[in-house]
GROMACS .gro file of C-alpha atoms in nm:
model
  332
    1PRO     CA    1  -4.626   7.540  -0.532
    2HIS     CA    2  -4.479   7.838  -0.405
    3GLN     CA    3  -4.710   8.081  -0.166
    4CYS     CA    4  -4.508   8.435  -0.272
    5ILE     CA    5  -4.653   8.712  -0.020
    6VAL     CA    6  -4.638   9.129  -0.108
    7TRP     CA    7  -4.537   9.353   0.134
    8ASP     CA    8  -4.517   9.749   0.141
    9TRP     CA    9  -4.192   9.799   0.324
   10ASP     CA   10  -4.174  10.126   0.622
   11SER     CA   11  -3.866  10.173   0.769
   12ASN     CA   12  -4.100  10.190   1.164
   13GLY     CA   13  -4.155   9.798   1.068
   14LYS     CA   14  -4.526   9.832   1.056
   15HIS     CA   15  -4.508   9.687   0.678
   16ASP     CA   16  -4.817   9.687   0.460
   17PHE     CA   17  -4.937   9.408   0.316
   18ILE     CA   18  -5.022   9.467  -0.042
   19GLY     CA   19  -5.108   9.157  -0.231
   20GLU     CA   20  -5.027   8.762  -0.286
   21PHE     CA   21  -4.991   8.502  -0.570
   22SER     CA   22  -4.854   8.146  -0.611
   23SER     CA   23  -4.613   8.012  -0.835
   24THR     CA   24  -4.458   7.656  -0.933
   25PHE     CA   25  -4.050   7.664  -0.955
   26LYS     CA   26  -4.124   7.522  -1.335
   27GLU     CA   27  -4.276   7.854  -1.423
   28MET     CA   28  -4.018   8.067  -1.233
   29ARG     CA   29  -3.756   7.877  -1.444
   30GLY     CA   30  -3.950   8.010  -1.737
   31ALA     CA   31  -3.694   8.338  -1.669
   32MET     CA   32  -3.428   8.212  -1.743
   33GLU     CA   33  -3.467   8.156  -2.082
   34GLY     CA   34  -3.463   8.507  -2.125
   35ARG     CA   35  -3.886   8.572  -2.117
   36GLN     CA   36  -4.051   8.751  -1.828
   37VAL     CA   37  -4.287   8.579  -1.638
   38GLN     CA   38  -4.524   8.743  -1.450
   39TRP     CA   39  -4.801   8.739  -1.213
   40GLU     CA   40  -5.129   8.897  -1.099
   41CYS     CA   41  -5.072   9.018  -0.716
   42ILE     CA   42  -5.412   8.965  -0.504
   43ASN     CA   43  -5.552   9.090  -0.219
   44PRO     CA   44  -5.824   8.836  -0.063
   45LYS     CA   45  -5.988   9.125   0.137
   46TYR     CA   46  -6.025   9.307  -0.159
   47LYS     CA   47  -6.146   9.044  -0.383
   48VAL     CA   48  -6.428   8.944  -0.193
   49LYS     CA   49  -6.481   9.319  -0.051
   50LYS     CA   50  -6.448   9.564  -0.455
   51LYS     CA   51  -6.655   9.469  -0.679
   52ASN     CA   52  -6.481   9.579  -0.949
   53TYR     CA   53  -6.148   9.468  -0.829
   54LYS     CA   54  -5.894   9.287  -1.092
   55ASN     CA   55  -5.546   9.292  -0.880
   56SER     CA   56  -5.272   9.546  -0.650
   57GLY     CA   57  -5.068   9.480  -0.915
   58ILE     CA   58  -4.831   9.299  -1.147
   59VAL     CA   59  -4.552   9.118  -1.003
   60ILE     CA   60  -4.297   9.054  -1.312
   61LEU     CA   61  -3.995   8.834  -1.324
   62ASN     CA   62  -3.729   8.899  -1.524
   63GLN     CA   63  -3.429   8.705  -1.431
   64CYS     CA   64  -3.403   8.349  -1.246
   65LYS     CA   65  -3.068   8.175  -1.159
   66ILE     CA   66  -3.021   7.865  -0.979
   67HIS     CA   67  -2.802   7.867  -0.742
   68LYS     CA   68  -2.663   7.537  -0.560
   69MET     CA   69  -2.580   7.481  -0.191
   70HIS     CA   70  -2.343   7.245  -0.123
   71SER     CA   71  -2.332   7.031   0.178
   72PHE     CA   72  -2.051   6.997   0.495
   73LEU     CA   73  -2.050   6.559   0.315
   74ASP     CA   74  -1.988   6.734  -0.039
   75TYR     CA   75  -1.693   6.939   0.111
   76ILE     CA   76  -1.501   6.673   0.268
   77MET     CA   77  -1.561   6.392  -0.024
   78GLY     CA   78  -1.408   6.648  -0.231
   79GLY     CA   79  -1.108   6.679  -0.010
   80CYS     CA   80  -1.132   6.943   0.191
   81GLN     CA   81  -0.900   6.882   0.530
   82ILE     CA   82  -0.975   6.985   0.890
   83GLN     CA   83  -0.676   7.077   1.032
   84PHE     CA   84  -0.750   7.162   1.408
   85THR     CA   85  -0.451   7.293   1.634
   86VAL     CA   86  -0.475   7.230   2.063
   87ALA     CA   87  -0.384   7.549   2.255
   88ILE     CA   88  -0.358   7.514   2.629
   89ASP     CA   89  -0.401   7.753   2.888
   90PHE     CA   90  -0.083   7.680   3.132
   91THR     CA   91  -0.193   7.991   3.355
   92ALA     CA   92  -0.081   8.078   3.698
   93SER     CA   93  -0.467   8.070   3.768
   94ASN     CA   94  -0.511   7.720   3.721
   95GLY     CA   95  -0.314   7.621   4.026
   96ASP     CA   96   0.056   7.474   4.114
   97PRO     CA   97   0.056   7.152   3.960
   98ARG     CA   98   0.206   7.024   4.218
   99ASN     CA   99  -0.102   7.093   4.439
  100SER     CA  100  -0.370   6.826   4.399
  101CYS     CA  101  -0.658   7.080   4.397
  102SER     CA  102  -0.449   7.227   4.063
  103LEU     CA  103  -0.633   7.144   3.706
  104HIS     CA  104  -0.284   7.113   3.568
  105TYR     CA  105  -0.228   6.854   3.886
  106ILE     CA  106   0.075   6.651   3.784
  107HIS     CA  107  -0.116   6.257   3.928
  108PRO     CA  108   0.103   5.958   3.890
  109TYR     CA  109  -0.258   5.740   3.810
  110GLN     CA  110  -0.478   5.951   3.685
  111PRO     CA  111  -0.563   6.226   3.426
  112ASN     CA  112  -0.619   6.555   3.539
  113GLU     CA  113  -0.887   6.834   3.433
  114TYR     CA  114  -0.693   6.928   3.141
  115LEU     CA  115  -0.617   6.532   3.058
  116LYS     CA  116  -0.960   6.463   3.069
  117ALA     CA  117  -1.103   6.753   2.828
  118LEU     CA  118  -0.818   6.705   2.587
  119VAL     CA  119  -0.876   6.305   2.547
  120ALA     CA  120  -1.280   6.345   2.540
  121VAL     CA  121  -1.279   6.650   2.317
  122GLY     CA  122  -0.968   6.589   2.117
  123GLU     CA  123  -1.073   6.196   2.036
  124ILE     CA  124  -1.422   6.380   1.880
  125CYS     CA  125  -1.211   6.620   1.679
  126GLN     CA  126  -0.957   6.350   1.574
  127ASP     CA  127  -1.205   6.198   1.378
  128TYR     CA  128  -1.254   6.470   1.131
  129ASP     CA  129  -0.852   6.534   1.081
  130SER     CA  130  -0.761   6.328   0.818
  131ASP     CA  131  -0.318   6.314   0.892
  132LYS     CA  132  -0.412   6.305   1.293
  133MET     CA  133  -0.102   6.587   1.320
  134PHE     CA  134  -0.243   6.842   1.555
  135PRO     CA  135  -0.013   7.160   1.582
  136ALA     CA  136   0.014   7.236   1.964
  137PHE     CA  137   0.075   7.538   2.153
  138GLY     CA  138   0.058   7.654   2.544
  139PHE     CA  139  -0.016   8.043   2.650
  140GLY     CA  140   0.071   8.200   2.984
  141ALA     CA  141   0.375   8.020   3.106
  142ARG     CA  142   0.713   8.091   3.119
  143ILE     CA  143   0.945   7.889   2.901
  144PRO     CA  144   1.287   7.753   2.933
  145PRO     CA  145   1.568   7.844   2.850
  146GLU     CA  146   1.501   8.236   2.917
  147PHE     CA  147   1.169   8.235   3.129
  148LYS     CA  148   1.005   8.422   2.964
  149VAL     CA  149   0.651   8.455   2.932
  150SER     CA  150   0.490   8.332   2.599
  151HIS     CA  151   0.105   8.289   2.494
  152ASP     CA  152   0.194   8.070   2.140
  153PHE     CA  153   0.496   7.826   2.258
  154ALA     CA  154   0.499   7.468   2.092
  155ILE     CA  155   0.453   7.250   2.377
  156ASN     CA  156   0.723   6.962   2.244
  157PHE     CA  157   0.930   7.294   2.269
  158ASN     CA  158   1.000   7.280   1.871
  159GLU     CA  159   0.917   7.579   1.703
  160ASP     CA  160   1.002   7.436   1.365
  161ASN     CA  161   0.757   7.163   1.404
  162PRO     CA  162   0.482   7.185   1.656
  163GLU     CA  163   0.276   6.885   1.520
  164CYS     CA  164   0.195   6.592   1.757
  165ALA     CA  165   0.114   6.257   1.650
  166GLY     CA  166  -0.258   6.218   1.714
  167ILE     CA  167  -0.416   6.312   2.047
  168GLN     CA  168  -0.178   6.083   2.257
  169GLY     CA  169   0.126   6.263   2.096
  170VAL     CA  170  -0.048   6.566   2.242
  171VAL     CA  171  -0.088   6.424   2.574
  172GLU     CA  172   0.280   6.315   2.575
  173ALA     CA  173   0.387   6.663   2.500
  174TYR     CA  174   0.196   6.767   2.755
  175GLN     CA  175   0.283   6.574   3.012
  176ASN     CA  176   0.684   6.656   2.944
  177CYS     CA  177   0.615   7.007   2.905
  178LEU     CA  178   0.437   7.087   3.188
  179PRO     CA  179   0.710   6.996   3.489
  180LYS     CA  180   0.973   7.229   3.288
  181LEU     CA  181   0.720   7.515   3.277
  182GLN     CA  182   0.616   7.816   3.537
  183LEU     CA  183   0.230   7.862   3.484
  184TYR     CA  184   0.213   8.266   3.462
  185GLY     CA  185   0.013   8.459   3.306
  186PRO     CA  186  -0.193   8.689   3.201
  187THR     CA  187  -0.455   8.466   3.003
  188ASN     CA  188  -0.399   8.626   2.645
  189ILE     CA  189  -0.573   8.424   2.375
  190ALA     CA  190  -0.557   8.647   2.094
  191PRO     CA  191  -0.197   8.526   1.984
  192ILE     CA  192  -0.324   8.183   1.918
  193ILE     CA  193  -0.593   8.301   1.732
  194GLN     CA  194  -0.364   8.525   1.565
  195LYS     CA  195  -0.126   8.255   1.470
  196VAL     CA  196  -0.405   8.008   1.372
  197ALA     CA  197  -0.556   8.288   1.135
  198ASN     CA  198  -0.188   8.330   0.958
  199SER     CA  199  -0.231   8.008   0.838
  200ALA     CA  200  -0.582   8.007   0.783
  201SER     CA  201  -0.488   8.391   0.517
  202GLU     CA  202  -0.245   8.158   0.359
  203GLU     CA  203  -0.508   7.873   0.237
  204THR     CA  204  -0.770   8.216   0.111
  205ASN     CA  205  -0.487   8.260  -0.189
  206THR     CA  206  -0.584   7.884  -0.319
  207LYS     CA  207  -0.921   7.997  -0.394
  208GLU     CA  208  -1.066   7.648  -0.365
  209ALA     CA  209  -1.165   7.419  -0.019
  210SER     CA  210  -0.908   7.245   0.019
  211GLN     CA  211  -0.798   7.352   0.418
  212TYR     CA  212  -1.039   7.474   0.678
  213PHE     CA  213  -0.863   7.598   1.045
  214ILE     CA  214  -1.031   7.457   1.412
  215LEU     CA  215  -0.837   7.599   1.719
  216LEU     CA  216  -0.922   7.421   2.008
  217ILE     CA  217  -0.852   7.632   2.340
  218LEU     CA  218  -0.851   7.496   2.656
  219THR     CA  219  -0.884   7.739   2.939
  220ASP     CA  220  -0.949   7.784   3.246
  221GLY     CA  221  -1.160   8.069   3.211
  222VAL     CA  222  -1.105   8.491   3.245
  223ILE     CA  223  -0.979   8.647   2.949
  224THR     CA  224  -0.768   8.915   2.999
  225ASP     CA  225  -0.668   9.013   2.669
  226MET     CA  226  -1.089   9.085   2.532
  227ALA     CA  227  -1.060   9.359   2.337
  228ASP     CA  228  -0.765   9.235   2.138
  229THR     CA  229  -0.939   8.900   2.145
  230ARG     CA  230  -1.296   9.039   1.976
  231GLU     CA  231  -1.100   9.168   1.686
  232ALA     CA  232  -0.896   8.893   1.631
  233ILE     CA  233  -1.246   8.703   1.586
  234VAL     CA  234  -1.381   8.926   1.388
  235HIS     CA  235  -1.066   8.942   1.134
  236ALA     CA  236  -1.092   8.550   1.134
  237SER     CA  237  -1.443   8.538   1.090
  238HIS     CA  238  -1.339   8.629   0.712
  239LEU     CA  239  -1.104   8.344   0.685
  240PRO     CA  240  -1.157   7.960   0.682
  241MET     CA  241  -1.163   7.909   1.021
  242SER     CA  242  -1.346   7.834   1.367
  243VAL     CA  243  -1.253   7.864   1.720
  244ILE     CA  244  -1.412   7.589   1.968
  245ILE     CA  245  -1.333   7.672   2.338
  246VAL     CA  246  -1.369   7.444   2.611
  247GLY     CA  247  -1.403   7.613   2.930
  248VAL     CA  248  -1.193   7.368   3.214
  249GLY     CA  249  -1.262   7.383   3.572
  250ASN     CA  250  -1.544   7.578   3.775
  251ALA     CA  251  -1.460   7.982   3.697
  252ASP     CA  252  -1.718   8.155   3.560
  253PHE     CA  253  -1.745   8.180   3.180
  254SER     CA  254  -1.996   8.449   3.127
  255ASP     CA  255  -1.693   8.634   2.919
  256MET     CA  256  -1.703   8.324   2.682
  257GLN     CA  257  -2.101   8.330   2.620
  258MET     CA  258  -2.030   8.667   2.480
  259LEU     CA  259  -1.746   8.537   2.223
  260ASP     CA  260  -1.970   8.243   2.149
  261GLY     CA  261  -2.203   8.503   1.972
  262ASP     CA  262  -2.520   8.266   2.025
  263ASP     CA  263  -2.649   8.610   2.249
  264GLY     CA  264  -2.612   8.817   1.972
  265ILE     CA  265  -2.364   8.970   1.742
  266LEU     CA  266  -2.025   8.973   1.877
  267ARG     CA  267  -1.852   9.268   1.727
  268SER     CA  268  -1.494   9.425   1.740
  269PRO     CA  269  -1.370   9.683   1.936
  270LYS     CA  270  -1.455   9.906   1.648
  271GLY     CA  271  -1.773   9.808   1.650
  272GLU     CA  272  -1.694   9.591   1.331
  273PRO     CA  273  -1.936   9.327   1.338
  274VAL     CA  274  -1.806   8.926   1.278
  275LEU     CA  275  -1.891   8.807   0.946
  276ARG     CA  276  -2.037   8.476   1.039
  277ASP     CA  277  -2.063   8.307   1.420
  278ILE     CA  278  -1.719   8.124   1.449
  279VAL     CA  279  -1.659   8.032   1.795
  280GLN     CA  280  -1.843   7.765   2.009
  281PHE     CA  281  -1.841   7.788   2.406
  282VAL     CA  282  -1.858   7.478   2.595
  283PRO     CA  283  -1.791   7.442   2.957
  284PHE     CA  284  -1.637   7.101   3.003
  285ARG     CA  285  -1.793   7.035   3.413
  286ASN     CA  286  -2.164   7.010   3.182
  287PHE     CA  287  -2.039   6.671   3.022
  288LYS     CA  288  -1.809   6.579   3.246
  289HIS     CA  289  -2.057   6.250   3.332
  290ALA     CA  290  -2.231   6.226   2.959
  291SER     CA  291  -2.192   6.039   2.715
  292PRO     CA  292  -1.914   6.104   2.460
  293ALA     CA  293  -2.206   6.148   2.202
  294ALA     CA  294  -2.370   6.414   2.377
  295LEU     CA  295  -2.007   6.574   2.397
  296ALA     CA  296  -1.931   6.560   2.075
  297LYS     CA  297  -2.294   6.705   1.945
  298SER     CA  298  -2.183   7.015   2.145
  299VAL     CA  299  -1.814   7.042   2.045
  300LEU     CA  300  -1.888   6.995   1.674
  301ALA     CA  301  -2.247   7.118   1.696
  302GLU     CA  302  -2.188   7.441   1.444
  303VAL     CA  303  -1.860   7.306   1.270
  304PRO     CA  304  -2.047   7.204   0.966
  305ASN     CA  305  -2.267   7.486   0.920
  306GLN     CA  306  -1.946   7.727   0.991
  307VAL     CA  307  -1.754   7.509   0.672
  308VAL     CA  308  -2.070   7.545   0.491
  309ASP     CA  309  -2.149   7.871   0.536
  310TYR     CA  310  -1.760   8.042   0.479
  311TYR     CA  311  -1.733   7.799   0.128
  312ASN     CA  312  -2.046   7.925   0.020
  313GLY     CA  313  -1.996   8.266   0.100
  314LYS     CA  314  -1.715   8.289  -0.109
  315GLY     CA  315  -1.874   8.103  -0.365
  316ILE     CA  316  -1.614   7.810  -0.377
  317LYS     CA  317  -1.702   7.482  -0.486
  318PRO     CA  318  -1.548   7.128  -0.309
  319LYS     CA  319  -1.286   7.057  -0.507
  320CYS     CA  320  -1.284   6.742  -0.738
  321MET     CA  321  -1.648   6.750  -0.694
  322SER     CA  322  -1.751   6.531  -1.076
  323GLU     CA  323  -1.685   6.191  -0.974
  324TYR     CA  324  -1.833   6.234  -0.631
  325GLU     CA  325  -2.116   6.410  -0.767
  326SER     CA  326  -2.132   6.155  -1.048
  327SER     CA  327  -2.116   5.838  -0.802
  328ARG     CA  328  -2.407   6.000  -0.617
  329THR     CA  329  -2.679   6.043  -0.919
  330VAL     CA  330  -2.710   5.674  -0.971
  331VAL     CA  331  -3.077   5.558  -1.014
  332PRO     CA  332  -3.180   5.345  -0.780
   0.00000   0.00000   0.00000
């Protein structure tokens, strides 16, 4: 049975208890056939104290609807594709790649900090991405041939097709492009968030759960365009997308914690709150010696709920549910 408690709401937060009643789901379903269901609302204190006490009022249920919440697995099995995009920070604060102290150090035999983070996190994400093709971008560098600063260039230098085959493809594109770039700045991440948001907003026209976008940003720290980034995240919170930020190196990442929204609701500079929390921040230094499972849990912990929140909030059911659901309802 369900225990139902009735309060009189007060704006100052000191709500007054009126009474309670218990009911069953079966009883409540009675209201689905168009008839009213009612219960006496009882205050146990009055019942004991007052001799002629009948009840503190009657609770009437006029209508009852059953709303099915679908799970992350329902959407994936229904054919929803998770599309990962990778974005790498090529700002000068990372240090000159020819210097062994640089997070982008070009070492002949071992991976630098960015490669370690890219491979560790990317291999986890790869399992969720069905086509294993990753659009990969860089930001904060001057790029050939004109050496203008760009905040959303394809690291394979093919703007028409920025996709790399698997995480290994991203690694190779990264290694090839690094010597050709001039690390620069500032650290602006709003342009890359907007780029993925454009793809995600095209997806909203389909009105079905077919593609969900995840942007994986690897950065060494302090963001320069914080106001624009907050604006971009608030906009993106209305779209089928999430952002995972991996902090590389030992910088102060307190700004990132703010974007994560776990400490309070993130708002745009105009004060508009995010519709749902879509940013997950992970400082890679905490997982350097941890198991891949611990890293996986931290990186992807919030993704399933974010996918479900988005589609359930929009009232979008999983695609071809019928075959999958029928196979799930087999009686043992």
